Coordinates of C-alpha atoms and ligand atoms in Angstrom, one line a residue:
X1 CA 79.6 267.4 102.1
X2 CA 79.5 268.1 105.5
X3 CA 76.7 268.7 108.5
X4 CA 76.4 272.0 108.1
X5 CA 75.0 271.2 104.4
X6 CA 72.5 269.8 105.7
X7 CA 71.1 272.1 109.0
X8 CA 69.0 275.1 106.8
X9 CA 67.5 271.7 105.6
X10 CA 67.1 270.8 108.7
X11 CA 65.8 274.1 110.3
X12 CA 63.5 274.4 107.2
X13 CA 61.6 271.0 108.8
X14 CA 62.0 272.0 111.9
X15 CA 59.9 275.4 111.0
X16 CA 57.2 273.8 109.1
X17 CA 56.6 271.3 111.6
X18 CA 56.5 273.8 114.3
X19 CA 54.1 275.7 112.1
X20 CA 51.6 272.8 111.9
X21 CA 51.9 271.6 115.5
X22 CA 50.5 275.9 116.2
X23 CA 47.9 275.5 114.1
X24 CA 47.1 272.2 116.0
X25 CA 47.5 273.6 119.7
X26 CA 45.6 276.8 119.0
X27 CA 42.6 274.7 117.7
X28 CA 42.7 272.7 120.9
X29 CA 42.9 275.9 123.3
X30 CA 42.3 279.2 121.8
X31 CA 40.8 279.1 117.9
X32 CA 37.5 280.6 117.5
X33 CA 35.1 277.4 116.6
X34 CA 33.9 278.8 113.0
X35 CA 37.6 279.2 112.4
X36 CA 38.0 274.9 111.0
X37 CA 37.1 275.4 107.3
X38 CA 39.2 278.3 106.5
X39 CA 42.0 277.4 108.8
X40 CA 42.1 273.9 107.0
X41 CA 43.6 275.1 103.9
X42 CA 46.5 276.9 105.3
X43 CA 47.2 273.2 107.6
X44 CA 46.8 272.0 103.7
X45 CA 49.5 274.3 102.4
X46 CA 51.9 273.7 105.2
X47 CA 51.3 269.6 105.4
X48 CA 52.4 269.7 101.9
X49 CA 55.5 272.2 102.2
X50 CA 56.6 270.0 105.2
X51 CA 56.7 266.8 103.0
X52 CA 58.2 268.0 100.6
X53 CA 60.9 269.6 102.7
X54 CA 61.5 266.3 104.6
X55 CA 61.9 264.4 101.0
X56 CA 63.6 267.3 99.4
X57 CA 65.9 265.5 96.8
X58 CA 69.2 268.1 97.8
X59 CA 68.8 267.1 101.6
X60 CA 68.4 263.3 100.5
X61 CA 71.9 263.9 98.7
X62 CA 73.3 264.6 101.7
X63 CA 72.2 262.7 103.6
X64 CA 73.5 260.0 101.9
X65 CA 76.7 261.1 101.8
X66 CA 77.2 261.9 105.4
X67 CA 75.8 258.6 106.3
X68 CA 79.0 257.0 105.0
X69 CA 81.3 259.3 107.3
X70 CA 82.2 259.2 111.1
X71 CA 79.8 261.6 112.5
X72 CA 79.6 262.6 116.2
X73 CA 76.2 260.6 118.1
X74 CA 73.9 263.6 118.2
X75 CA 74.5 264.5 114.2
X76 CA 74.4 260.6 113.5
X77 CA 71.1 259.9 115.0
X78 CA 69.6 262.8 112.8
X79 CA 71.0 261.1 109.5
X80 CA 69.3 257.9 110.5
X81 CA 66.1 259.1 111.4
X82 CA 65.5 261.1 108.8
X83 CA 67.1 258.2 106.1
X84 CA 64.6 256.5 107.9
X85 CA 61.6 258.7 107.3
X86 CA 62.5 259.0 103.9
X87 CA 62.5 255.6 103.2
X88 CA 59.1 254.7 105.3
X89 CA 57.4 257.4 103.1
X90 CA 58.5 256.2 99.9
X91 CA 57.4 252.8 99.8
X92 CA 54.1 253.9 100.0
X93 CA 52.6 254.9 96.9
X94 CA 51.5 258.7 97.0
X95 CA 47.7 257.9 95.7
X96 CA 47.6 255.2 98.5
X97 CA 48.9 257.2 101.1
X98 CA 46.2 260.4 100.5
X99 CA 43.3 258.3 99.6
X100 CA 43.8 256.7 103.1
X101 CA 44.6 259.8 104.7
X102 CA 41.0 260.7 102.8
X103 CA 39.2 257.4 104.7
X104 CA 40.6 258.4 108.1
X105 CA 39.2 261.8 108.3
X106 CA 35.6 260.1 107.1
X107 CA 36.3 257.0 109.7
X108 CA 36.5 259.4 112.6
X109 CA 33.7 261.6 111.9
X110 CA 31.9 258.0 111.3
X111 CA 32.9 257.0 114.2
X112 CA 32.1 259.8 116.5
X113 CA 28.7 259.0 114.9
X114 CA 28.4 255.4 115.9
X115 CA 29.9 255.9 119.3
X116 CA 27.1 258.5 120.1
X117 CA 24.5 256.1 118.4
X118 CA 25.8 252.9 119.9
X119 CA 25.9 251.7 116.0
X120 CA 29.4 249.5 115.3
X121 CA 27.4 248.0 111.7
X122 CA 27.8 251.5 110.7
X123 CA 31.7 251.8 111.7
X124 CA 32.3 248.5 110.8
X125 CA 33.2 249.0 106.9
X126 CA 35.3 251.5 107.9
X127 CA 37.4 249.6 110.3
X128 CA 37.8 246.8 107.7
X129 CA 39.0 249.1 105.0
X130 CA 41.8 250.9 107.5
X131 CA 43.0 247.8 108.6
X132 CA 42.7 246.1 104.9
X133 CA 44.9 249.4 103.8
X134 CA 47.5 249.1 107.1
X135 CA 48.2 245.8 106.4
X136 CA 49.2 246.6 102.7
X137 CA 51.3 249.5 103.6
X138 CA 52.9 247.0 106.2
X139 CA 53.7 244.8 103.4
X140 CA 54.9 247.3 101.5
X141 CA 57.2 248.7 104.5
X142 CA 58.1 245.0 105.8
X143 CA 62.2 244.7 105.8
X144 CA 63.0 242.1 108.4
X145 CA 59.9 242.1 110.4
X146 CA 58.5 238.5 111.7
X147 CA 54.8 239.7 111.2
X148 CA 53.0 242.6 109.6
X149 CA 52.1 244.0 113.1
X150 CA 55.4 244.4 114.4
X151 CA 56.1 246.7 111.5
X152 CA 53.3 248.9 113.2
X153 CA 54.8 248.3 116.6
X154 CA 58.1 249.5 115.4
X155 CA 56.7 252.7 114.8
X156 CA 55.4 253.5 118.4
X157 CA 58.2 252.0 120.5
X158 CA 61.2 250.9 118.5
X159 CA 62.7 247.4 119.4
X160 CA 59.2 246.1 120.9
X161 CA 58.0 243.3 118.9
X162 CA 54.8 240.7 119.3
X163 CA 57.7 238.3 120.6
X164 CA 58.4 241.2 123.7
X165 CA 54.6 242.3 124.0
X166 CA 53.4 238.3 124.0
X167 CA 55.9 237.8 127.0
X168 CA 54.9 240.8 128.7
X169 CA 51.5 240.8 128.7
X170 CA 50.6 237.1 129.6
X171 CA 53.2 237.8 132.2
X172 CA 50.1 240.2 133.4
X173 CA 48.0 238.0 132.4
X174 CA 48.9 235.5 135.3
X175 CA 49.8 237.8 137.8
X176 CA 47.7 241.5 137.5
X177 CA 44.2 239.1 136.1
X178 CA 44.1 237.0 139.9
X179 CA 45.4 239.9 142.0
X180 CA 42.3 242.0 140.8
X181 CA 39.7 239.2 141.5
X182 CA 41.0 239.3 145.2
X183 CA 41.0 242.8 145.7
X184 CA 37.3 242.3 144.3
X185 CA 36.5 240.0 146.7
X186 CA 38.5 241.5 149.5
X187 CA 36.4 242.9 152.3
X188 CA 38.4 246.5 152.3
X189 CA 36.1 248.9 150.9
X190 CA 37.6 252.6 149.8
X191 CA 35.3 255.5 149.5
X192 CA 35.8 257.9 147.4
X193 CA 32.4 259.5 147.0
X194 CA 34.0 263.0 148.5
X195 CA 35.7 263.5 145.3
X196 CA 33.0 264.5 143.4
X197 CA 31.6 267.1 146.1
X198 CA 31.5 270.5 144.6
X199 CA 35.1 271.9 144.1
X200 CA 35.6 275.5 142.3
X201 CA 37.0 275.4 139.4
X202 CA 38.5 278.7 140.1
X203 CA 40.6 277.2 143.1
X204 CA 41.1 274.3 141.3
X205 CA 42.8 276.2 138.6
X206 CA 45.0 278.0 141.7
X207 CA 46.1 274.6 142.8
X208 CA 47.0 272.7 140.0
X209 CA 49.3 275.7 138.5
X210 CA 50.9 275.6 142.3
X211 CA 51.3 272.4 141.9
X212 CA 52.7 272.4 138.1
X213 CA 55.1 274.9 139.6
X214 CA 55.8 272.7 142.7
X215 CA 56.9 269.7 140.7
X216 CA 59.2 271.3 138.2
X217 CA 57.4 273.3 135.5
X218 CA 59.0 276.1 134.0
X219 CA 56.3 278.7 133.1
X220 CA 59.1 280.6 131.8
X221 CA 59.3 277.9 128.8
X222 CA 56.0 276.8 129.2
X223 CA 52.5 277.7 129.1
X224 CA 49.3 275.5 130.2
X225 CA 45.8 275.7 129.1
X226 CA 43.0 274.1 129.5
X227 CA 41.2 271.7 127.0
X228 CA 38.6 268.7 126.5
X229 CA 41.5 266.2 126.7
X230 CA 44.4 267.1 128.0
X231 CA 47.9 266.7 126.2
X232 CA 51.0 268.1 125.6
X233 CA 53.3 269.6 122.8
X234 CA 56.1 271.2 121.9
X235 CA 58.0 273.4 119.5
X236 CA 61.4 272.9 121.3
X237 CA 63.3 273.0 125.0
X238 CA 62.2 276.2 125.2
X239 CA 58.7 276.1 124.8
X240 CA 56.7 273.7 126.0
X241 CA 52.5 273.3 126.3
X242 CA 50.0 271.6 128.1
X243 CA 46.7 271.7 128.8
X244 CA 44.5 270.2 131.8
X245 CA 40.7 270.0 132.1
X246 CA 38.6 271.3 135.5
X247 CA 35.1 269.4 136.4
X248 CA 33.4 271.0 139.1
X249 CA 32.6 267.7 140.8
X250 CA 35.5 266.1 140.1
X251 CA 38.8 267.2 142.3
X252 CA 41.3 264.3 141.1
X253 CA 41.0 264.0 137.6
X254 CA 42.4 268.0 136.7
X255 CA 45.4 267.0 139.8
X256 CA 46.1 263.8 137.8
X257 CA 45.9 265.3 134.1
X258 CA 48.1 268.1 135.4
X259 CA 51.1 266.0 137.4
X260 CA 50.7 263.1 133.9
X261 CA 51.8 266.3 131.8
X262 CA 53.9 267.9 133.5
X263 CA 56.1 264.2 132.8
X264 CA 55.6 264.9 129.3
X265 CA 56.5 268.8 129.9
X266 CA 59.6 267.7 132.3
X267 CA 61.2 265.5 129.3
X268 CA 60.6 268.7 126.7
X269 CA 62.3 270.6 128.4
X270 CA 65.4 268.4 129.7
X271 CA 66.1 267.6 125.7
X272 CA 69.4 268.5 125.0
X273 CA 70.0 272.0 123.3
X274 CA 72.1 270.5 120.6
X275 CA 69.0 268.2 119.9
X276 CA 66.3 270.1 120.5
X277 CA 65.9 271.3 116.9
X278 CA 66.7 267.9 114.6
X279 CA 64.2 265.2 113.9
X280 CA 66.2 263.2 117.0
X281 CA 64.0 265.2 119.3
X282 CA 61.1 262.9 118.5
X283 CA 61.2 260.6 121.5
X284 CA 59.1 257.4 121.0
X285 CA 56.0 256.7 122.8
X286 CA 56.2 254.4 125.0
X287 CA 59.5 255.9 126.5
X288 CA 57.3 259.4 126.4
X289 CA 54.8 257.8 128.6
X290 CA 56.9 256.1 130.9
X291 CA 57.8 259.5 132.4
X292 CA 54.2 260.7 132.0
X293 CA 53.1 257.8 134.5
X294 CA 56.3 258.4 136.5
X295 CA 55.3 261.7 137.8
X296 CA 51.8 260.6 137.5
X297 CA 51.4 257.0 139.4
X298 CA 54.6 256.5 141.0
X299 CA 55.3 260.0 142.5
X300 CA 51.8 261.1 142.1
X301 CA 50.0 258.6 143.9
X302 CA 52.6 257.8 146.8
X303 CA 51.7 259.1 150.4
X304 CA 55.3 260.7 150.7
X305 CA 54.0 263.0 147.8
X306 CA 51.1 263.9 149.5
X307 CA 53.0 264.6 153.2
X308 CA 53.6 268.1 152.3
X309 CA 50.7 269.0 150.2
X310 CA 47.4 267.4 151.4
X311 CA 47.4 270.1 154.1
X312 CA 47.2 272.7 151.4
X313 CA 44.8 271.1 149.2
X314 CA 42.7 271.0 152.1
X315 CA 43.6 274.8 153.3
X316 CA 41.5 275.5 149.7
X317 CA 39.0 273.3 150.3
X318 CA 38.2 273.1 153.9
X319 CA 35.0 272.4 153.6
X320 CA 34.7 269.4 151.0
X321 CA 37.9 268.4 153.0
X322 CA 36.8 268.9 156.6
X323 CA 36.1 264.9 157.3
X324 CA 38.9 263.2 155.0
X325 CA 41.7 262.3 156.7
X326 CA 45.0 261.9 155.2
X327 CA 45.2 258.4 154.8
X328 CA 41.5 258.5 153.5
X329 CA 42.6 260.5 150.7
X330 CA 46.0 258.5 149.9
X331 CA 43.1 255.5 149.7
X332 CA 40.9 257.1 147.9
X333 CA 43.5 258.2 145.0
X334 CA 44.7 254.6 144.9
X335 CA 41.4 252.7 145.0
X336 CA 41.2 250.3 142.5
X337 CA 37.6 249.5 140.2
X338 CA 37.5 247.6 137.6
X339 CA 35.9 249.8 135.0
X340 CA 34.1 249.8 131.1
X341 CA 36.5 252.6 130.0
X342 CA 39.9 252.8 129.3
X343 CA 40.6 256.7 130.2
X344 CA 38.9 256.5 133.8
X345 CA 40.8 253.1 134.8
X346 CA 43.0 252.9 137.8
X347 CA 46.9 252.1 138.2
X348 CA 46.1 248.5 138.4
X349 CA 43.2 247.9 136.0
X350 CA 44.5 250.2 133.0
X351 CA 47.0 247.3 131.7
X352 CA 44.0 245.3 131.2
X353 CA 42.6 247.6 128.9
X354 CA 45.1 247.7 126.7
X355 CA 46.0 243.7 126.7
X356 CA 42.6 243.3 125.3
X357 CA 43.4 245.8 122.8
X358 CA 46.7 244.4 122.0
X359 CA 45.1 241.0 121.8
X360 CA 42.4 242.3 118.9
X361 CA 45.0 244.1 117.3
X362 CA 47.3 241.3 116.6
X363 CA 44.1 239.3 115.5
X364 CA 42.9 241.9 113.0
X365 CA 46.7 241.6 111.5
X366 CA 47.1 237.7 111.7
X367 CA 44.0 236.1 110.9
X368 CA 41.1 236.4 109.2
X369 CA 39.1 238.4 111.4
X370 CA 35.3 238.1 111.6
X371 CA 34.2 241.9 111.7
X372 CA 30.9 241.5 112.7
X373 CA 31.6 239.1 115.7
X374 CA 34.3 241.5 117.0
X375 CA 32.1 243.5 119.4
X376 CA 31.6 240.3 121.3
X377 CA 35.0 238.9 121.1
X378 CA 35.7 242.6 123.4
X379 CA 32.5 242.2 125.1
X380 CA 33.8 238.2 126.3
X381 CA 37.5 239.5 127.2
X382 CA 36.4 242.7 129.3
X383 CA 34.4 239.5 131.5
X384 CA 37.5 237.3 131.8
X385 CA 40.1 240.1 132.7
X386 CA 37.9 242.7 134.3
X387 CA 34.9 240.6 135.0
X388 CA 32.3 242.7 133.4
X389 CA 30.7 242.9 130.5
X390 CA 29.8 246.6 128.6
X391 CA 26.0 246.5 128.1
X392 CA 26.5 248.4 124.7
X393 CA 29.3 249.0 122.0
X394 CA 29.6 252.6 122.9
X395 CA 30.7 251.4 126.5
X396 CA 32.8 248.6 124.8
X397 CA 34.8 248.2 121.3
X398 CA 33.6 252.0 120.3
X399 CA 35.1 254.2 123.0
X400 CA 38.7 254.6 121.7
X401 CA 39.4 257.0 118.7
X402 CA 42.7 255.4 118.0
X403 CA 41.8 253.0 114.8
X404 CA 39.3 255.2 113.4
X405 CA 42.3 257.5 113.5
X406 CA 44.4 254.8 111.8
X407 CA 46.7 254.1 115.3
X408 CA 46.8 250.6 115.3
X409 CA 50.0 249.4 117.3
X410 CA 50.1 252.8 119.5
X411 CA 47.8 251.0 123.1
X412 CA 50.7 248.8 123.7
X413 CA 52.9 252.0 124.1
X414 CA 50.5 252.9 127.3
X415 CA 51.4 249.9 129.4
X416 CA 54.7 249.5 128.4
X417 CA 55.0 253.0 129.9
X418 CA 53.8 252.3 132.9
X419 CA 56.4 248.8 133.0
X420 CA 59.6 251.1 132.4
X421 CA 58.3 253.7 134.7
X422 CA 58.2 250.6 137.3
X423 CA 61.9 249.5 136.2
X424 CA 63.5 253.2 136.4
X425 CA 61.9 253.6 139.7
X426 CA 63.2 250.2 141.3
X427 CA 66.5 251.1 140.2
X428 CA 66.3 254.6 141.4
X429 CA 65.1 253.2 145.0
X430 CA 68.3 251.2 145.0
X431 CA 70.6 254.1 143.8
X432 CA 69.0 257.5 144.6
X433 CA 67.6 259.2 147.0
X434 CA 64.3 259.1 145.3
X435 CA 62.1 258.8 148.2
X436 CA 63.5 261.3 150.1
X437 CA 63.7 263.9 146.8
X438 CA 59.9 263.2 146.2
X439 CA 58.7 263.3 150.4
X440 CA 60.7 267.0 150.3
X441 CA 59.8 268.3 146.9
X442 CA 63.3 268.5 145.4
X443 CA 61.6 268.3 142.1
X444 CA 65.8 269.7 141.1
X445 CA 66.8 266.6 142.4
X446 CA 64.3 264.2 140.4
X447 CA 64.5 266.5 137.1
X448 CA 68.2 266.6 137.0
X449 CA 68.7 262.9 137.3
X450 CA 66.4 262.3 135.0
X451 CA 67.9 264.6 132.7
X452 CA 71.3 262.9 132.8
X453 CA 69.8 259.3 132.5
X454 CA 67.7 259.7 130.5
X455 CA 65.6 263.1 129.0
X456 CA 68.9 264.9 127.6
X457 CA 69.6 262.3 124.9
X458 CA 66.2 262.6 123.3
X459 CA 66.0 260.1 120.6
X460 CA 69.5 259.4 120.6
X461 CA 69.3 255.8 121.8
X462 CA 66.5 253.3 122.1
X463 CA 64.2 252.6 125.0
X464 CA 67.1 249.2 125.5
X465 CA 70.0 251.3 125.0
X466 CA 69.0 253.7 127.6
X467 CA 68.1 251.0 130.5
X468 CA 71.1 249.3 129.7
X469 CA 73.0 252.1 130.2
X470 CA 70.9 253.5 133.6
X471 CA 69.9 249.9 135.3
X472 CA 72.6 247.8 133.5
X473 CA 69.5 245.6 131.8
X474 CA 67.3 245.2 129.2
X475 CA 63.1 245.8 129.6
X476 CA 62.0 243.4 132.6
X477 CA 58.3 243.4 132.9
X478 CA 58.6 241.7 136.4
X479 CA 59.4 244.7 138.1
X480 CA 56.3 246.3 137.3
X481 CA 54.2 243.1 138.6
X482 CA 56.2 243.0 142.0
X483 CA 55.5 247.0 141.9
X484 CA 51.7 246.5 141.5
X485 CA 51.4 243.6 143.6
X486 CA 53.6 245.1 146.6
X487 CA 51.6 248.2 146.4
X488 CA 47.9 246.7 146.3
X489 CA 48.4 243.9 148.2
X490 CA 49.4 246.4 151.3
X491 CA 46.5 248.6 150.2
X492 CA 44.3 246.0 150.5
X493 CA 45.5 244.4 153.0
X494 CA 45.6 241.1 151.5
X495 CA 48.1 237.8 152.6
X496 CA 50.9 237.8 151.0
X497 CA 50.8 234.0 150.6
X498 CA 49.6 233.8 147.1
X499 CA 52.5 236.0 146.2
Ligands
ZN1 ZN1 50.6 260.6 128.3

């Protein structure tokens, strides 16, 4: 048996998958609203087609037999992914695995309920059972795991374990938690009231697909839409979506939805061709969302960035504008507030969010967990990290839709993004002439070495591998602290003496 045995197995996936992931987008951008119920059924048709194409018996055959032969990288990362899948989904029995496929479609419409209600009692159950059922299937899936949890973990950013995440995060623990208290009490105050003047959507729309187009986008392979929360998919290198969301009284948040996506977009479309169509395409998420928060925070945010284009964000709006200087603005997108929600946090504060989510994960998996206490355990940590305290549930332990959507271990992949994104930028500084690329615009620059570090191998290699080979080391989380506190201790002016 050879490779080729196994690619109309492979394409046949690839097809269904790229089927569902339509249906998906179009219900996110275009679908008529009445359209749900009907279009349902087909999603129904083609969720079970895919499975059974991925577990077809012939392909597992093969499968088998060319994982006992020399195969070249690209081909030999497709065999183990896809052994891998196989095996994940068969230690879960198939009654378990639809009945809790079942609870999670009730859990989120339960909790869409409760968060709009401010009622957790009536989430509560819910919670219990997904986690309750998680933790089975853990067991079930457990090979050489140290705790149930990490078996989660491994499925949003391989090769990060509770041993990696403990390090990192009381790492920010004792560095990000004091360095926020002082820019709280810090005289410096930033305004940035002038962001939520009046700013029409229609001009919006003109600069944000400029500015797609500025930092790399191919429209020729891509296409961008707008929706309630932006995201991004994609079918292969060659087409690639996002969507962004306009608010009239809100300029930043479409510019920052639009640049975050375009890092999504920007790996998509780097994926190498002979990957492109394989399960090895699917990169992990944490790694995904390092180059996300590259383009978003790190280029984004910088004032070289802005050198070239505030003068024609301010061409459009000259009015709103008219008494915001450029350094103003530079402030303004960089001001940091400790917040209630995760989605609206800044560059500083958002790795607090998800530490306290991390931290009432790993109890829900460890310990016995007092359910009806939990709103207050959240409530207690949000005062210690952020120093406030949410003056409801909604504001607090109901806002995410990630565990009534059974994503337990995915948060950590947010702020491990952000840590790699530090790590590849401090070795780029070093190496490249990143600066530079980013103050000109030679997006050609940035995208191509990108490409060759890092985007063209898809999910060849682990997030390690990969740094290894680009930086010669593994994951250091103190690259990301000295980025934060270089950054906002010079933003705010602060002494560097507690450094
Ligand atoms: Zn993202």
């Amino acid at each position: 048996m050879t490779y080729e045995d196994l690619k109309p197995h492979i394409l046949k996936c690839q097809a269904l998958n790229a089927a569902l992931t339509l249906f998906s987008w179009d219900q996110d951008t275009e679908a008529p609203s009445q359209s749900v119920d009907n279009t349902t059924k087909f999603v129904g048709v083609l969720t079970n087609d895919y499975f059974e194409a991925v577990t077809n018996p012939e392909a597992k055959k093969i499968l088998m037999a060319l994982s006992k032969q020399e195969l070249p990288l690209p081909q030999k990362a497709v065999v183990k992914k896809w052994l891998k899948d196989i095996k994940q989904l068969e230690k879960i029995p198939v009654d378990e695995y639809q009945a809790h496929q079942e609870l999670l479609m009730k859990a989120q419409r339960v909790w869409q309920q409760a968060k709009i209600t401010n009622d957790y009692p009536l989430f509560k159950p819910y919670l219990k059972k997904i986690v309750e059922d998680q933790k089975r299937f853990a067991k079930y899936r457990q090979e050489n795991e140290e705790c149930l949890y990490d078996v989660l973990l491994e499925d949003f950013e391989p090769g990060f374990t509770t041993k990696e995440l403990d390090e990192f995060f009381t790492l920010l623990r004792k560095e990000i938690v004091p360095l926020l208290k002082r820019i709280q009490e810090s005289p410096k105050q930033i305004d940035k009231s002038f962001m939520n003047r009046e700013y029409p959507i229609d001009i919006q729309r003109t600069f944000n697909l400029e500015l797609a187009k500025y930092i790399g986008f191919d429209f020729e392979r891509g296409v961008i839409k707008e929706s309630e929360h932006p995201f991004t998919t994609n079918f292969h290198n060659h087409d690639v979506r996002l969507t962004t969301h306009y608010y009239l009284n809100n300029l930043e948040s479409a510019i920052f939805s639009t640049i975050h996506e375009t890092g999504h977009a920007t790996y998509e479309f780097n994926i190498a061709d002979e990957i492109t169509l394989t399960p090895a395409n699917q990169v992990s998420m944490g790694r995904h969302e390092s180059q996300s928060r590259f383009y978003e925070n790190i280029i984004g945010r910088s004032q070289n960035f802005w050198k070239p284009l505030y003068p024609k964000l301010k061409a459009l709006f000259p009015k709103q504008l008219e008494d915001i200087t450029f350094d103003h603005f530079i402030e303004a997108i960089n001001k940091v507030e400790a917040s209630l929600i995760r989605t609206e946090a800044d560059e500083l504060t958002y790795s607090l969010h998800i530490m306290i989510r991390y931290e009432i994960e790993k109890k829900l998996f460890s310990e016995e967990v007092d359910y009806d206490t939990l709103p207050e355990l959240w409530n207690q940590m949000y005062q210690d990290y952020l120093g406030m305290t949410p003056p409801n549930d909604t504001l607090g332990i109901l806002q995410d839709v990630h565990w009534a959507g059974g994503m337990l271990g995915y948060f950590p992949s947010y702020a491990l993004g952000s840590a790699i994104a530090s790590q590849i930028y401090d070795y780029m500084q070093k190496n490249t002439d990143i600066d530079k690329w980013i103050q000109v615009g030679d997006f050609e620059a940035i995208k191509g070495y990108l490409r060759e570090h890092i985007h063209q191998y898809g999910a060849i290699y682990d997030t390690n591998e990969l740094l290894v080979m680009m930086t010669n080391e593994k994951f250091n989380a103190h690259y990301y602290v000295d980025y934060l506190k270089k950054k906002f201790i010079t933003l705010y002016q602060l002494k560097d003496c507690q450094n």
